[in-house]
């Protein structure tokens, strides 16, 4: 049986847009270089395709600077998709750009109507449950609405906390396989993964916690050799993707695709 939390046949991505330089960021560490971001994005998409998956590559949308980070617009599950309601006002309109594509690919597309907010970056789907981290972007009302929407699909939702000052729950963790999570120590110490095997990012390499397991590969940001070596020693087939430009906007590997 397919392990639906990391075995995928499809992904959706969106090309980086010229207005990416206006993307949201917690701290300004420099202007993203669009050409570099495009090159990294191409390698990302090519790596997803290398696993045999079909990737729907959507065109850039200049009206929404952060629209390359498609993960925040929806939660894709085997039974259907749920359109999110981003907590960042400048990102709310991105959902309408994603909705028609999901409606074409899924028979059942549901929608967070509000008043709460929830972004895909705060949601980690494992083979057992859906973990949702409360954050600056995701509130309890949003989580409760999601819980109600996915119940009859057989999913349980567990609420967890995102470390202070961290954008999204998944900024600090990733699923590696059915039982294993890659996590920063600062997140794992909360005990939220106590029933899983946890591999920690190396000290000083917390910024690579946002990786993705996509079929046979673990895609992780380039430049974090100690964590990379640790993952390889644990038997994972690692692919490193440049992430310097997305990192300037607090983005990582998971943000760049919807996977199902
Ligand atoms: C934002 O602040 O919304 C974007 N600059 C970054 C979004 C990253 N998305 C994600 O982690 N899922």
XYZ file of C-alpha atoms and ligand atoms in Angstrom:
272
model
C 0.000 0.000 0.000
C 1.274 3.491 -0.809
C 2.550 5.499 2.143
C 0.494 8.566 1.333
C 2.407 10.881 3.639
C 5.483 10.732 1.406
C 4.718 8.670 -1.684
C 3.263 11.005 -4.263
C 2.316 10.907 -7.928
C 1.723 14.620 -8.301
C 2.949 18.011 -7.222
C 1.939 21.580 -7.985
C 4.487 24.403 -8.095
C 4.372 28.050 -9.156
C 7.202 29.946 -10.807
C 8.808 32.761 -8.786
C 7.514 36.192 -9.858
C 9.303 39.513 -10.411
C 7.622 41.002 -7.332
C 9.287 38.343 -5.149
C 11.566 41.151 -3.934
C 8.523 42.438 -2.016
C 7.873 39.076 -0.359
C 7.202 38.932 3.366
C 10.135 38.373 5.703
C 10.611 38.461 9.443
C 14.053 40.036 9.198
C 15.540 41.739 6.168
C 18.749 39.889 5.274
C 18.886 41.060 1.676
C 16.917 41.251 -1.536
C 16.235 37.906 -3.210
C 17.961 37.449 -6.569
C 15.254 36.370 -9.004
C 17.605 34.634 -11.444
C 19.169 32.556 -8.694
C 15.747 31.740 -7.279
C 14.540 30.636 -10.707
C 17.571 28.384 -11.172
C 17.067 26.784 -7.753
C 13.356 26.393 -8.455
C 14.091 24.628 -11.738
C 16.311 22.118 -9.969
C 13.617 21.619 -7.322
C 10.977 20.853 -9.963
C 13.354 18.616 -11.916
C 14.103 16.640 -8.752
C 10.408 16.072 -8.049
C 9.962 14.901 -11.649
C 12.972 12.594 -11.406
C 10.957 10.463 -8.971
C 8.388 9.837 -11.701
C 5.841 12.327 -10.376
C 3.828 14.620 -12.631
C 4.394 18.269 -11.740
C 1.857 20.934 -12.641
C 4.022 24.034 -13.093
C 1.838 27.110 -12.726
C 2.941 30.470 -14.146
C 4.192 33.336 -11.988
C 1.584 35.689 -10.531
C 3.104 39.132 -10.051
C 0.213 40.425 -7.948
C 1.253 38.130 -5.133
C 4.942 38.409 -4.195
C 4.893 35.264 -2.036
C 2.930 33.133 -4.493
C 5.889 30.822 -5.194
C 5.202 29.398 -1.714
C 2.163 27.422 -2.865
C 2.124 25.110 0.128
C 0.402 27.729 2.240
C -2.701 27.820 0.028
C -3.997 24.280 0.517
C -3.747 20.972 2.306
C -3.724 18.012 -0.084
C -4.847 14.649 1.257
C -5.608 11.406 -0.576
C -9.363 11.911 -0.147
C -9.511 15.546 -1.187
C -8.035 18.993 -0.760
C -8.767 21.782 1.704
C -8.245 25.383 0.658
C -6.519 27.345 3.400
C -7.177 30.841 4.739
C -3.754 32.469 5.129
C -3.127 34.566 8.206
C -1.027 37.017 6.172
C -3.460 39.499 4.562
C -1.190 39.975 1.535
C -1.389 36.226 0.818
C -5.130 35.615 1.097
C -5.733 36.159 -2.616
C -3.294 33.383 -3.547
C -5.908 30.786 -2.635
C -8.228 31.819 -5.475
C -5.354 31.304 -7.922
C -4.839 27.739 -6.682
C -8.476 26.684 -6.233
C -9.380 25.968 -9.887
C -6.375 23.681 -10.330
C -7.254 21.636 -7.277
C -10.897 21.457 -8.373
C -9.739 19.998 -11.657
C -7.574 17.379 -9.990
C -9.788 16.430 -7.033
C -13.486 15.483 -6.815
C -13.753 16.848 -3.303
C -12.334 20.288 -2.527
C -13.314 21.865 0.785
C -12.567 25.306 2.091
C -11.637 27.038 5.342
C -14.201 29.815 5.378
C -13.085 31.643 8.498
C -13.166 33.680 10.602
C -10.077 31.699 11.625
C -6.820 31.426 9.713
C -4.565 28.547 8.811
C -1.594 28.184 6.439
C -0.245 24.964 4.964
C 3.211 25.630 6.379
C 1.823 24.941 9.832
C 0.537 21.487 8.886
C 2.571 18.286 9.032
C 0.734 15.225 7.735
C 2.174 11.949 8.958
C 0.888 8.452 8.294
C -0.995 8.558 11.606
C -2.303 12.082 12.085
C -2.296 15.693 11.024
C -0.264 17.947 13.294
C -1.056 21.640 13.187
C 1.148 24.220 14.860
C -0.390 27.388 16.204
C 1.623 30.334 14.950
C 1.389 33.974 13.953
C -0.457 32.719 10.840
C -2.568 29.870 12.219
C -5.080 30.239 15.028
C -7.285 27.867 16.992
C -10.409 28.749 15.011
C -8.638 27.812 11.799
C -7.488 24.520 13.293
C -10.970 23.663 14.550
C -12.449 24.334 11.148
C -9.845 22.074 9.554
C -10.539 19.369 12.134
C -14.244 19.400 11.273
C -13.560 19.370 7.528
C -11.257 16.329 7.497
C -13.057 14.196 10.110
C -15.198 12.205 7.694
C -12.082 11.510 5.606
C -10.774 9.658 8.663
C -8.077 12.119 9.710
C -7.392 13.228 13.258
C -5.891 16.635 13.964
C -3.509 17.277 16.845
C -2.702 20.829 17.904
C 0.917 21.615 18.686
C 2.944 24.752 19.234
C 5.403 26.529 16.994
C 8.506 27.855 18.783
C 8.489 31.583 19.504
C 9.799 33.630 16.608
C 9.525 30.756 14.090
C 7.280 31.477 11.092
C 5.589 28.118 10.621
C 5.507 24.810 12.484
C 7.182 23.129 9.513
C 9.910 25.751 9.397
C 11.367 23.578 12.161
C 10.464 20.013 11.151
C 9.855 17.586 8.292
C 8.561 14.087 7.800
C 11.304 11.642 6.761
C 9.295 8.410 6.724
C 6.274 6.856 8.418
C 7.917 6.940 11.842
C 10.673 9.511 11.576
C 10.714 13.291 11.877
C 13.608 15.659 11.236
C 13.320 18.413 13.827
C 15.239 21.209 15.423
C 16.010 20.577 19.058
C 14.086 23.706 20.071
C 10.891 22.238 18.582
C 11.417 18.611 19.628
C 11.932 19.658 23.243
C 8.226 20.550 23.377
C 7.530 16.799 23.271
C 5.262 17.034 20.245
C 7.039 14.134 18.529
C 7.331 11.839 21.531
C 5.684 8.927 19.694
C 7.986 9.244 16.682
C 11.638 8.600 16.041
C 13.260 12.034 15.915
C 16.468 12.969 14.113
C 17.762 16.397 15.101
C 19.226 18.984 12.792
C 22.895 19.539 13.631
C 23.659 22.421 15.989
C 23.866 25.645 14.025
C 22.001 24.066 11.076
C 18.450 24.674 12.289
C 17.680 26.438 9.017
C 17.613 23.120 7.148
C 14.799 21.572 9.189
C 12.336 22.420 6.456
C 13.022 19.541 4.084
C 10.637 17.223 2.254
C 10.487 13.497 1.764
C 9.202 13.062 -1.777
C 9.164 9.455 -2.914
C 12.728 8.100 -2.731
C 14.375 11.479 -2.076
C 14.782 13.823 0.835
C 15.086 17.312 -0.650
C 16.950 19.617 1.686
C 18.521 23.061 1.386
C 22.148 23.013 0.266
C 24.804 24.193 2.710
C 24.090 22.121 5.802
C 26.722 19.362 5.588
C 26.435 17.942 9.090
C 22.708 17.351 8.849
C 23.107 16.052 5.294
C 25.730 13.535 6.395
C 23.578 12.446 9.341
C 20.596 11.860 7.029
C 22.743 9.888 4.604
C 24.141 7.798 7.451
C 20.548 7.018 8.383
C 19.933 5.677 4.894
C 18.108 8.579 3.268
C 18.774 9.500 -0.349
C 19.422 13.215 -0.019
C 19.151 15.795 -2.796
C 20.470 19.268 -1.966
C 18.714 22.237 -3.540
C 19.930 25.826 -3.343
C 17.678 27.795 -1.012
C 19.613 30.994 -0.314
C 17.041 33.222 -2.039
C 13.885 31.633 -0.600
C 15.550 31.677 2.809
C 15.668 35.486 2.606
C 11.859 35.258 2.680
C 11.673 32.554 5.354
C 10.855 29.896 2.761
C 12.191 26.370 2.414
C 11.642 23.085 0.620
C 8.087 22.331 1.721
C 6.717 25.774 0.868
C 7.485 25.367 -2.821
C 5.012 22.613 -3.654
C 1.734 20.912 -2.960
C 2.264 17.148 -2.970
C -0.345 14.413 -3.372
C 5.679 34.275 4.101
O 6.117 34.947 5.031
O 4.506 33.946 4.032
C 6.614 33.866 3.003
N 7.601 34.886 2.824
C 7.262 32.539 3.302
C 6.307 31.398 3.319
C 6.949 30.115 3.640
N 6.003 29.065 3.558
C 6.080 27.931 4.243
O 6.923 27.781 5.113
N 5.143 27.005 4.022
